[in-house]
Short mmCIF file of C-alpha atoms and ligand atoms in Angstrom, two decimals:
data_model
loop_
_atom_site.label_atom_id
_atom_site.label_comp_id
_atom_site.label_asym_id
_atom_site.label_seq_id
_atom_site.Cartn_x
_atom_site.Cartn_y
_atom_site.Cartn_z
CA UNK A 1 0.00 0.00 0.00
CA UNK A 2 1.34 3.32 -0.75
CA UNK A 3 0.11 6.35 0.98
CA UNK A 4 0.16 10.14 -0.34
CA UNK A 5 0.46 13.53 1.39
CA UNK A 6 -1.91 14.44 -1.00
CA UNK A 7 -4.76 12.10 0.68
CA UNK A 8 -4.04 13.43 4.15
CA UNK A 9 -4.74 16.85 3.04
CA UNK A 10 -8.49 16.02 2.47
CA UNK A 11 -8.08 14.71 6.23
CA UNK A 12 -10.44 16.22 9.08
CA UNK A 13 -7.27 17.18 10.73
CA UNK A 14 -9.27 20.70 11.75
CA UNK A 15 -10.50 20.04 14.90
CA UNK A 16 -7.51 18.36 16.27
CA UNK A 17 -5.47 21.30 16.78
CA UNK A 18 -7.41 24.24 14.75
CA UNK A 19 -7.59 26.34 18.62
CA UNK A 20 -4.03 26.44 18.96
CA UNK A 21 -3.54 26.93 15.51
CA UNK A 22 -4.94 29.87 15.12
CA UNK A 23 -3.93 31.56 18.62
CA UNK A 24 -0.69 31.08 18.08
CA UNK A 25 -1.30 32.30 14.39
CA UNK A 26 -2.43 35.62 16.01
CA UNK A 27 0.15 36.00 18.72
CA UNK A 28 2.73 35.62 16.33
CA UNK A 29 1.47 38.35 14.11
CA UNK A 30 1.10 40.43 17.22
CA UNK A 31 4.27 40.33 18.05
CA UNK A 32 5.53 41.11 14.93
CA UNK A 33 7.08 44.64 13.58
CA UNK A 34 7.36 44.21 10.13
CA UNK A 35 5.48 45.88 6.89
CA UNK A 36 2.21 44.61 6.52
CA UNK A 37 3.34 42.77 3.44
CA UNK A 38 5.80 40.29 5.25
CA UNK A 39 3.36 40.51 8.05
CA UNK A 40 0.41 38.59 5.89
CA UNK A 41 2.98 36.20 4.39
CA UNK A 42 4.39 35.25 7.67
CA UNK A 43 0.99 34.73 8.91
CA UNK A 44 0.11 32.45 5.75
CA UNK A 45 2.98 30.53 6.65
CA UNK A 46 2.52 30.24 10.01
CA UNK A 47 -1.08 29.02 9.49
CA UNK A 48 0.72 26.28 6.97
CA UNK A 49 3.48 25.06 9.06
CA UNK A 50 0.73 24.60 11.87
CA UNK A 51 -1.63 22.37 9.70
CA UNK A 52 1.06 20.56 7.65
CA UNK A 53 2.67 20.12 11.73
CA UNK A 54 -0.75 19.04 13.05
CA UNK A 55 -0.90 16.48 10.15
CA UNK A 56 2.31 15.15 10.66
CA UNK A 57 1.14 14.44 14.16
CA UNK A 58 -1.40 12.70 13.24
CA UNK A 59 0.47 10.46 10.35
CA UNK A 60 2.89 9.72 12.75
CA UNK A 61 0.40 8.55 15.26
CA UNK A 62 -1.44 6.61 12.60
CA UNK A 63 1.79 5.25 10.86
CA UNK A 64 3.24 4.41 14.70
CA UNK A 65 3.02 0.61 14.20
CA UNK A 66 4.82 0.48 11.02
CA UNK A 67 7.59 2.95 12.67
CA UNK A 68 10.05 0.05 13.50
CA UNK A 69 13.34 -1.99 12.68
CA UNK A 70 15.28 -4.66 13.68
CA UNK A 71 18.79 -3.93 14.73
CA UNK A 72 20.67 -6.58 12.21
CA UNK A 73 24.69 -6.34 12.53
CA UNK A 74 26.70 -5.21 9.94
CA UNK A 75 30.42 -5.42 11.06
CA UNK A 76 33.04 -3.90 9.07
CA UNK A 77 30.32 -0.94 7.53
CA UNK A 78 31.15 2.63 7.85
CA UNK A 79 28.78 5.59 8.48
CA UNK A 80 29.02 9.02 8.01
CA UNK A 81 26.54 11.35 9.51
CA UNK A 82 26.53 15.29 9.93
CA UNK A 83 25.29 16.76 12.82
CA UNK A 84 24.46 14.45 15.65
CA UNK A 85 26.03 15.50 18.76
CA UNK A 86 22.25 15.88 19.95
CA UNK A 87 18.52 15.32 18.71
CA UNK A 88 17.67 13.11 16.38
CA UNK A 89 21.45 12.27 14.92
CA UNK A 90 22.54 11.33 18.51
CA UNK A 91 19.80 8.07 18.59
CA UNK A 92 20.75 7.46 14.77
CA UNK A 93 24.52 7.00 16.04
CA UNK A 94 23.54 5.11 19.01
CA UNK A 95 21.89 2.91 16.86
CA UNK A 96 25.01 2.30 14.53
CA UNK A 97 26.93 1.89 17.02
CA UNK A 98 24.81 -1.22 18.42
CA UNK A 99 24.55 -2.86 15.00
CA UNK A 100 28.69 -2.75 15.14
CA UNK A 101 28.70 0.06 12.37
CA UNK A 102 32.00 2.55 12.56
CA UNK A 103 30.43 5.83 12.21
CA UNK A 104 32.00 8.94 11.17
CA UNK A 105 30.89 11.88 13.13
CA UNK A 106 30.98 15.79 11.20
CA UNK A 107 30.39 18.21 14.06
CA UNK A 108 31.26 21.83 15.00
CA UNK A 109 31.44 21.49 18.64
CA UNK A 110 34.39 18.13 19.22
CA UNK A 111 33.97 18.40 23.04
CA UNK A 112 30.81 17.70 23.10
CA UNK A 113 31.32 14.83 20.40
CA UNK A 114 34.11 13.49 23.01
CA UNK A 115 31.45 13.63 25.95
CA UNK A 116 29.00 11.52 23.71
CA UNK A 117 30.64 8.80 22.93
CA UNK A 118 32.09 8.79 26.61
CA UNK A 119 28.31 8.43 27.42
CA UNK A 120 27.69 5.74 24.82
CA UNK A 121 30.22 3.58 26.45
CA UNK A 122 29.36 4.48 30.11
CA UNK A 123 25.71 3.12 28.81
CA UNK A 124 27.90 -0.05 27.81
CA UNK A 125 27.42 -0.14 24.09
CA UNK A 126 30.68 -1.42 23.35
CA UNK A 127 30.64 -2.45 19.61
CA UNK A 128 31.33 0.21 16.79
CA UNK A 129 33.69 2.19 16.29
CA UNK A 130 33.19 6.58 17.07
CA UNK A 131 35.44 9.00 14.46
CA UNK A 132 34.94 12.43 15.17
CA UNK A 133 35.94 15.08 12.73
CA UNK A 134 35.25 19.05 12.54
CA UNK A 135 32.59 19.99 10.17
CA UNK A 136 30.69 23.12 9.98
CA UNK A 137 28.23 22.08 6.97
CA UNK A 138 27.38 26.11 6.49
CA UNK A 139 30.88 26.70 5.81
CA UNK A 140 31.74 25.13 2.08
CA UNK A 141 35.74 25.35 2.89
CA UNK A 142 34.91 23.36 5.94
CA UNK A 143 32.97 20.63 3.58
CA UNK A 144 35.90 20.71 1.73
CA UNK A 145 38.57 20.60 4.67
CA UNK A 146 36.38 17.61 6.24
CA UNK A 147 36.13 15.95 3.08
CA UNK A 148 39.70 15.84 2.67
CA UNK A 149 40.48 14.69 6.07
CA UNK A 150 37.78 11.89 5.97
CA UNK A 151 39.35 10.70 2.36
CA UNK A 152 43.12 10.26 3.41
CA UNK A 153 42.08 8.01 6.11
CA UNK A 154 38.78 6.11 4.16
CA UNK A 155 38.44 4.60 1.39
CA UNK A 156 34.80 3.16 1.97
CA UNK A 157 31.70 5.02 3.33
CA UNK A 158 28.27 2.65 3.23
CA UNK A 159 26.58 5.22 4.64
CA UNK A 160 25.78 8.78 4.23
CA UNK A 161 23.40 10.51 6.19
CA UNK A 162 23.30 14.02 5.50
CA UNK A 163 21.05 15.04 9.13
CA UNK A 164 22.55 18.48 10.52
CA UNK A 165 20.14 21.09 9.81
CA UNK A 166 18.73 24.52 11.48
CA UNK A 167 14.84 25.39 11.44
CA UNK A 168 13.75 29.50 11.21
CA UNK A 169 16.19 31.86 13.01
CA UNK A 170 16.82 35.06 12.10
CA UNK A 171 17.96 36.21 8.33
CA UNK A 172 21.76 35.20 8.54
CA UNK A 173 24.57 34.78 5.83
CA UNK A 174 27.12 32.51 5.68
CA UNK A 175 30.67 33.28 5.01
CA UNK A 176 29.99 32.57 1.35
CA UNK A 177 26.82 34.90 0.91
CA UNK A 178 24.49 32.11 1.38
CA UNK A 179 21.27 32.09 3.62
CA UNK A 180 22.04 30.11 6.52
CA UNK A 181 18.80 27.51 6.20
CA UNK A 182 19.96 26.90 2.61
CA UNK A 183 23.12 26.56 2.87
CA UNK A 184 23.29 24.41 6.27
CA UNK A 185 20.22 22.03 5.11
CA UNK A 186 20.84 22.17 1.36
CA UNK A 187 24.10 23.79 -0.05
CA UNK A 188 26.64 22.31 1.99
CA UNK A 189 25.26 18.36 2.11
CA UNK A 190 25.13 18.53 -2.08
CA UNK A 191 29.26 19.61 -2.02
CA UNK A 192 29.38 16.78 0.57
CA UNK A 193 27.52 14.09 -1.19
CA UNK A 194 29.87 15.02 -4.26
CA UNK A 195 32.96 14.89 -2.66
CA UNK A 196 31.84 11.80 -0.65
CA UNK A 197 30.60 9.89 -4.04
CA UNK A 198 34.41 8.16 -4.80
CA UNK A 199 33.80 6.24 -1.14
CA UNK A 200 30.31 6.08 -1.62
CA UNK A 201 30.90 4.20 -4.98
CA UNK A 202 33.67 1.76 -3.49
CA UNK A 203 31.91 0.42 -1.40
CA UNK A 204 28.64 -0.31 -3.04
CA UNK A 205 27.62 -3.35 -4.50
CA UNK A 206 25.89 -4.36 -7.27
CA UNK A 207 23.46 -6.45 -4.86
CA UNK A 208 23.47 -3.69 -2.04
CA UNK A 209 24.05 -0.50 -3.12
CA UNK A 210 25.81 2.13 -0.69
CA UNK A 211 22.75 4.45 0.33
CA UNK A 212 22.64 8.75 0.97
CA UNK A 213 19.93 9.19 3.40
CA UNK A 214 18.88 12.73 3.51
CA UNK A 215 16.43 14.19 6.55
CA UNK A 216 14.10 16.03 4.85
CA UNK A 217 10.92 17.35 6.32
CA UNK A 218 7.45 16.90 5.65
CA UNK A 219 7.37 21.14 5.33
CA UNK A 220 9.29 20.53 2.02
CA UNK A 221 5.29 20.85 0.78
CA UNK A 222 4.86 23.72 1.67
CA UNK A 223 8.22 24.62 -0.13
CA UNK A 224 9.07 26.59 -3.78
CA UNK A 225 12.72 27.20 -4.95
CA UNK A 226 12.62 30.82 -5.22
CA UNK A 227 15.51 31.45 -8.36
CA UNK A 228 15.43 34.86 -8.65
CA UNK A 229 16.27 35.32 -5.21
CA UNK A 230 17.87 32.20 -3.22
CA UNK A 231 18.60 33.38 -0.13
CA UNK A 232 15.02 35.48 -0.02
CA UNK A 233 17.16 38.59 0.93
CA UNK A 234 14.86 40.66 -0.15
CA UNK A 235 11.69 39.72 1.50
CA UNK A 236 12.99 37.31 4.15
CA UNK A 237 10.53 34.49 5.50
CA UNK A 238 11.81 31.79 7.77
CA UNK A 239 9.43 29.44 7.27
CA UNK A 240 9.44 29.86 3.42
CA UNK A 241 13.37 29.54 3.22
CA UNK A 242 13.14 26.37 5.25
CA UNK A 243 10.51 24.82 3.24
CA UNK A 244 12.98 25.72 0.47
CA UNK A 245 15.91 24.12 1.74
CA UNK A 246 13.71 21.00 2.67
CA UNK A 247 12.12 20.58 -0.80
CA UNK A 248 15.51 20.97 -2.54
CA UNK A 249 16.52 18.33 -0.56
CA UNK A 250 13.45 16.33 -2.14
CA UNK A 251 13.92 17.36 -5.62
CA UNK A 252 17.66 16.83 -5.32
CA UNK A 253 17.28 12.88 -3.95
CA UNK A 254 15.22 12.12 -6.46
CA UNK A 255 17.19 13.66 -9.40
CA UNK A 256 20.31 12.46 -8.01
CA UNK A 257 18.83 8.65 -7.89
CA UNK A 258 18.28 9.17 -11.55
CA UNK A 259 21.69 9.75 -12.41
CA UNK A 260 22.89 6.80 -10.27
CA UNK A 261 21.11 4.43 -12.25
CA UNK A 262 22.03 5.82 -15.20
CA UNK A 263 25.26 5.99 -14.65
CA UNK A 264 25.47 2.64 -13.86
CA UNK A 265 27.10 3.52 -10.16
CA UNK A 266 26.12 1.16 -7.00
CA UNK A 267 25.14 3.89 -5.05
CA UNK A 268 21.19 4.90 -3.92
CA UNK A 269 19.83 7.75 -2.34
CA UNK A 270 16.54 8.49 0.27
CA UNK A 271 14.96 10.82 1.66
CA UNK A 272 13.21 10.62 5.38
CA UNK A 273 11.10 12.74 7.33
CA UNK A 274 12.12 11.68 10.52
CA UNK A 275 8.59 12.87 11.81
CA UNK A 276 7.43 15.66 14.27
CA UNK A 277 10.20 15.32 17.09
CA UNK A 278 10.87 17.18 20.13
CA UNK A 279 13.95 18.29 19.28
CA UNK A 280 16.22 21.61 19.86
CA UNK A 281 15.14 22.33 16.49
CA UNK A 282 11.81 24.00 17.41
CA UNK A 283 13.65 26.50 19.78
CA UNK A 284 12.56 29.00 17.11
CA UNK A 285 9.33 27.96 16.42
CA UNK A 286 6.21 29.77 18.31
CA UNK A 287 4.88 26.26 19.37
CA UNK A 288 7.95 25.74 21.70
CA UNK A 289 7.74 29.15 23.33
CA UNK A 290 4.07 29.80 24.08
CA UNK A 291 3.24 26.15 24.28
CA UNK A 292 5.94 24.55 25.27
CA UNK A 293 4.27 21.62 26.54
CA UNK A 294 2.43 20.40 23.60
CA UNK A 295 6.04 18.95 21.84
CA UNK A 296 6.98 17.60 25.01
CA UNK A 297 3.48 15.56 25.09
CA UNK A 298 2.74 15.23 21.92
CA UNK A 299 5.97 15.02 19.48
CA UNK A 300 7.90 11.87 18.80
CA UNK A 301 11.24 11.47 20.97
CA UNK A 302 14.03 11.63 19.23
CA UNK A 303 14.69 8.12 19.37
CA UNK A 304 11.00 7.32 17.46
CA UNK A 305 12.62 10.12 14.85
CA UNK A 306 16.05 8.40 14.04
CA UNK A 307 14.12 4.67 13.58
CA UNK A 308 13.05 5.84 10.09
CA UNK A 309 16.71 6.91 9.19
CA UNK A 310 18.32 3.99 10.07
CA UNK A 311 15.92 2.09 8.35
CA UNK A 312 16.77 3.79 5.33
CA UNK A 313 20.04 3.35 5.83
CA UNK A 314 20.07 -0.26 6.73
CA UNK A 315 16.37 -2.17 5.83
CA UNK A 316 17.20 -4.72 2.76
CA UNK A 317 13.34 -3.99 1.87
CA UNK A 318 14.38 -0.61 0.17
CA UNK A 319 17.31 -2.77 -1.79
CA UNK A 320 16.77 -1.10 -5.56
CA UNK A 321 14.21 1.59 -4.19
CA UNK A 322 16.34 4.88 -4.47
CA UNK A 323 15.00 7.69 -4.74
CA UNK A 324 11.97 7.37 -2.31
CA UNK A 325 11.04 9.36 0.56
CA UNK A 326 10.65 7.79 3.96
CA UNK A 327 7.86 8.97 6.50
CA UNK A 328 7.55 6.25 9.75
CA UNK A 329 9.53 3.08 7.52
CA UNK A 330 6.82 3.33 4.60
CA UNK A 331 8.00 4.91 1.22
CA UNK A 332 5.29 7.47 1.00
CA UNK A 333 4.69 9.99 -1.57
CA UNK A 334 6.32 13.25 -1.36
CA UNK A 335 4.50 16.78 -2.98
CA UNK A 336 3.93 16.27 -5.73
CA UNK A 337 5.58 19.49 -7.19
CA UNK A 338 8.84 17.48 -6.46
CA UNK A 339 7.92 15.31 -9.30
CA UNK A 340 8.50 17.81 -12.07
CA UNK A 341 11.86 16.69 -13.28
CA UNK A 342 12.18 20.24 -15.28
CA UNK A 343 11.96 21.60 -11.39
CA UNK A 344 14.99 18.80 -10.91
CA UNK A 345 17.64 19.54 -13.39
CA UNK A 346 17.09 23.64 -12.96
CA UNK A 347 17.81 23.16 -9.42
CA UNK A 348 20.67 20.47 -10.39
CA UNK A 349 21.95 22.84 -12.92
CA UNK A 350 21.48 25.74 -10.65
CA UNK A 351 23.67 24.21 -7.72
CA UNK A 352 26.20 22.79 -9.70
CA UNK A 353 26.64 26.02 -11.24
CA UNK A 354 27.01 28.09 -7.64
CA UNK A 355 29.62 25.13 -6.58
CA UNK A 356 31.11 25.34 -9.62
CA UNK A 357 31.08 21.67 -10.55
CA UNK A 358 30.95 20.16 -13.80
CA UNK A 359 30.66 17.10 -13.71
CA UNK A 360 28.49 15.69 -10.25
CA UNK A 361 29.23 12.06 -10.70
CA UNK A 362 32.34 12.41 -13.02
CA UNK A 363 31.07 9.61 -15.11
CA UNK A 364 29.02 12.02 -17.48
CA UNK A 365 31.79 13.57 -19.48
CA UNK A 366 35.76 14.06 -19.45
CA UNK A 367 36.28 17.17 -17.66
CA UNK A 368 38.16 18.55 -14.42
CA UNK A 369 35.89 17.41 -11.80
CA UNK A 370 35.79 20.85 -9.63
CA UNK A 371 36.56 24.20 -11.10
CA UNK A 372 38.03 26.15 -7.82
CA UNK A 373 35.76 29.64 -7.24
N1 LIG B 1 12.63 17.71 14.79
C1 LIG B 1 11.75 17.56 13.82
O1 LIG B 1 10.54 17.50 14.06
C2 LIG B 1 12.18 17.43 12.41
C3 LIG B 1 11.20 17.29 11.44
C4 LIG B 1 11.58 17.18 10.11
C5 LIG B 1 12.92 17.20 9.79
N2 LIG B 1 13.87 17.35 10.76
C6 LIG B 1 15.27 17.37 10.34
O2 LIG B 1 16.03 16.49 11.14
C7 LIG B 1 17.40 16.91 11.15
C8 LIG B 1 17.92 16.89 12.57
O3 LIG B 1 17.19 17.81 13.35
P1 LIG B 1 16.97 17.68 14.92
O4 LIG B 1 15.51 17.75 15.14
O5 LIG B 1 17.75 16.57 15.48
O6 LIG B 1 17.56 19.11 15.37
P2 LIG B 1 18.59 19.52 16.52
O7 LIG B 1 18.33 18.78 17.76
O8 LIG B 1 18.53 20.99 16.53
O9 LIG B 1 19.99 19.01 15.95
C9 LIG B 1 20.56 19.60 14.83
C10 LIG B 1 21.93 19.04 14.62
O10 LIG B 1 22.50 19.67 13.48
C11 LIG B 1 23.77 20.19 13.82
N3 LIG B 1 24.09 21.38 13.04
C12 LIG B 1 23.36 22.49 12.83
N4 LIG B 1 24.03 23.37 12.08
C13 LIG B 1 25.22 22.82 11.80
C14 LIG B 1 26.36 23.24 11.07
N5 LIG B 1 26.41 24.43 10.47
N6 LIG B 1 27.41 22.40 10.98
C15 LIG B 1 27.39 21.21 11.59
N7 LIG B 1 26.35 20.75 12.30
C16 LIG B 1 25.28 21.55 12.41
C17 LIG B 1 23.68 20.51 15.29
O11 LIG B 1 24.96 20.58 15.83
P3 LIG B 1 25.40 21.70 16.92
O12 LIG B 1 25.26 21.02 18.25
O13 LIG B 1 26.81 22.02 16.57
O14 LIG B 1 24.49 22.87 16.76
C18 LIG B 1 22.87 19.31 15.78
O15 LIG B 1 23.69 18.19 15.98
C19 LIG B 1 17.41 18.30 10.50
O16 LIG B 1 17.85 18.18 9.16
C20 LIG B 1 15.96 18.71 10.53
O17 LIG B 1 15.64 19.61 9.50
C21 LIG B 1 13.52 17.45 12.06
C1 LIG B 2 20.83 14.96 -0.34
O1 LIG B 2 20.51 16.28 -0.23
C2 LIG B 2 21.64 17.10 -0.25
C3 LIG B 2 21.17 18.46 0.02
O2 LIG B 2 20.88 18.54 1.38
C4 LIG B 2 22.34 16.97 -1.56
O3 LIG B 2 23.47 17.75 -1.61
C5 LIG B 2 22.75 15.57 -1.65
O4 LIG B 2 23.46 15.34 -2.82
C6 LIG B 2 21.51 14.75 -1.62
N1 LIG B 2 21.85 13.39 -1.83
C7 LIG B 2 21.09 12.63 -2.53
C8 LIG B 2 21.59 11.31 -2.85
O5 LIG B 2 20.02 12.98 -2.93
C1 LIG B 3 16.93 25.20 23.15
O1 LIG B 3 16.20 25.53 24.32
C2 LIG B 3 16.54 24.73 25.46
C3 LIG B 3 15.57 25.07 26.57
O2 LIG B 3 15.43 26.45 26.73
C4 LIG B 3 18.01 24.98 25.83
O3 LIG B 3 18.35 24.21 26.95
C5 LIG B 3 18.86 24.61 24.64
O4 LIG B 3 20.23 24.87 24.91
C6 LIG B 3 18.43 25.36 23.38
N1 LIG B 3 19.18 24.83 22.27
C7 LIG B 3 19.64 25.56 21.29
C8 LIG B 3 20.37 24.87 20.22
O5 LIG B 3 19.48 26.76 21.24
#
């Protein structure tokens, strides 16, 4: 059976949170003191991220029996994930680590990386092996540097999960010019996943594939890739870059699977939505500061967020089903605006063309693989 976001959205989800929804619609544009303009478009967004949360909700609490897995062990395998010294990446490495998988860790902050794995062991998981390495995934010389480092010392990687990522905040730009949301969810996981591809290819087989998991969100539907203006300097809207960064994530999976298989390499890529999970990641959301007790009741823990992702990862169900999207271990059926695969390629293009690569999977045509900016 194969679900759709578009059937939910017919769903008599109103009643179950359509109160809160709309107070905290209003006290948000209360507290506002921007132009009218912004002010309306905030408010439309704010109504949408509460109903496409609310549904989420209530998929995941529909979809909670088939949000499972099995543990198997697969000695010898090497993960890589970004992010992770807390929320949902720190279950997804605990969970590595207990099926005996050596997992790569790309974070800014190392002491706290240190501490974890200290408390991983104190918790007496002994199996699997912890690499930490510095990564700040906003900053594309630090993909680079970390990509570098990770390469002279591994020459396999079964595993890619590309999980750091920042929700709303304030209109920031990174060191390169990029908005923050795009460039942390998006911009910095694609130069990633290219540099990564050599290990990613090495160690995939014909018969099981090396996979690139990507956390995505279920607000990539509420999403549009806004080319004229990328980092939406001039009208910014956190919600609407997010959505942004989360549906390029979609439309980039999906595209990239394509070229896998037709380049013939043993590589497949996912995309989850890990669910609605009380994570950090709300901090700037309105839900978590006027309400902070409805995530606490009614969001998944973190640990019922990273079961979909290592199920992508690992389950040999998805063996030959790249580019799918993953919502509570069912491949479910993501906007379908993300199907458009004129949408794909512009936004291919587009990012290959801001990285300035030429050739993503350096199978497609003779050429220097990166031209330096
Ligand atoms: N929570 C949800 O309901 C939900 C729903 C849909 C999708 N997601 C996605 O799930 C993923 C994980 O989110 P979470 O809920 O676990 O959030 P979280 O608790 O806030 O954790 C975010 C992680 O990303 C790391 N990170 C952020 N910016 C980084 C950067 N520039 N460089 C390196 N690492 C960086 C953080 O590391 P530091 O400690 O260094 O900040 C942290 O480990 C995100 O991609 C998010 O979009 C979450
Ligand atoms: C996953 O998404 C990132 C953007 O966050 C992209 O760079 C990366 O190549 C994607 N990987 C796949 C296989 O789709
Ligand atoms: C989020 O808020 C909690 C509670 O106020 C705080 O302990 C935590 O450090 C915050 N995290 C981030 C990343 O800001």
């Amino acid at each position: 059976m194969m679900m759709s976001d578009d059937d939910f959205l017919n769903f008599p989800v109103w009643f179950s949170g359509c109160t809160i929804i709309i107070v905290v619609t209003v006290i948000a544009i209360a507290k506002s003191k921007k132009p009218l303009k912004t002010l309306l478009t905030e408010a439309r967004y704010e109504l949408l991220y509460n109903y496409v949360g609310s549904k989420g909700m209530l998929q995941d609490f529909m979809m909670r029996g088939s949000n499972k897995i099995e543990l198997p062990v697969k000695s010898g395998t090497t993960a890589l994930i970004t992010g992770g010294t807390r929320g949902i990446g720190l279950e997804v490495i605990r969970m590595l680590l207990k099926c005996d998988i050596n997992v790569i860790i790309g974070c800014r902050n190392l002491q706290q990386g240190e501490l974890l794995i200290a408390n991983f062991r104190k918790e007496g998981i002994k199996t699997g092996n912890v690499d930490l390495f510095n990564l700040d995934i906003s900053v594309l010389d630090s993909v680079r540097t970390f990509s570098k480092k990770v390469t002279e010392k591994y020459s396999e990687i079964h595993y890619l999960i590309n999980n750091a990522g920042i929700m709303f905040g304030p209109y920031i730009e990174t060191r390169d010019g990029y908005e923050s949301q795009f460039s942390t969810n998006y911009l910095g996981h694609f130069l990633l996943t290219y540099l990564l591809l050599p290990l990613l290819e090495a160690s995939g087989k014909k018969e099981e594939k090396s996979r690139i998991v990507n956390v995505t969100s279920c607000a990539h539907v509420v999403g549009d890739i806004n080319f004229e203006d990328i980092n939406y300097r001039n009208n910014y809207i956190a919600g609407a870059a997010y959505a942004q960064s989360k549906m390029a994530q979609v439309l980039f999976t999906k595209y990239l699977d394509g070229i896998f298989k037709s380049d013939g390499l043993p590589i497949q890529s996912h995309c989850v939505h890990p669910g609605i999970v009380n994570t950090d990641l709300f901090n700037n959301s309105y839900i978590k500061k006027l309400a902070p007790a409805i995530p606490a009741l009614l969001f998944k823990t973190p640990e019922k967020g990273a079961i979909p992702i290592v199920y992508a990862c690992l389950s040999p169900k998805l063996e030959d089903k790249g580019g799918t999207y993953i919502h509570n271990c069912q491949i479910f059926e993501p906007s379908s605006s993300t199907n458009s695969e004129d949408l794909q390629k512009k936004l291919f293009d587009f990012t290959n063309k801001l990285l300035g690569i030429s050739d993503f999977t350096g199978k497609s045509e003779k050429l220097p693989k990166v031209i330096s900016k």
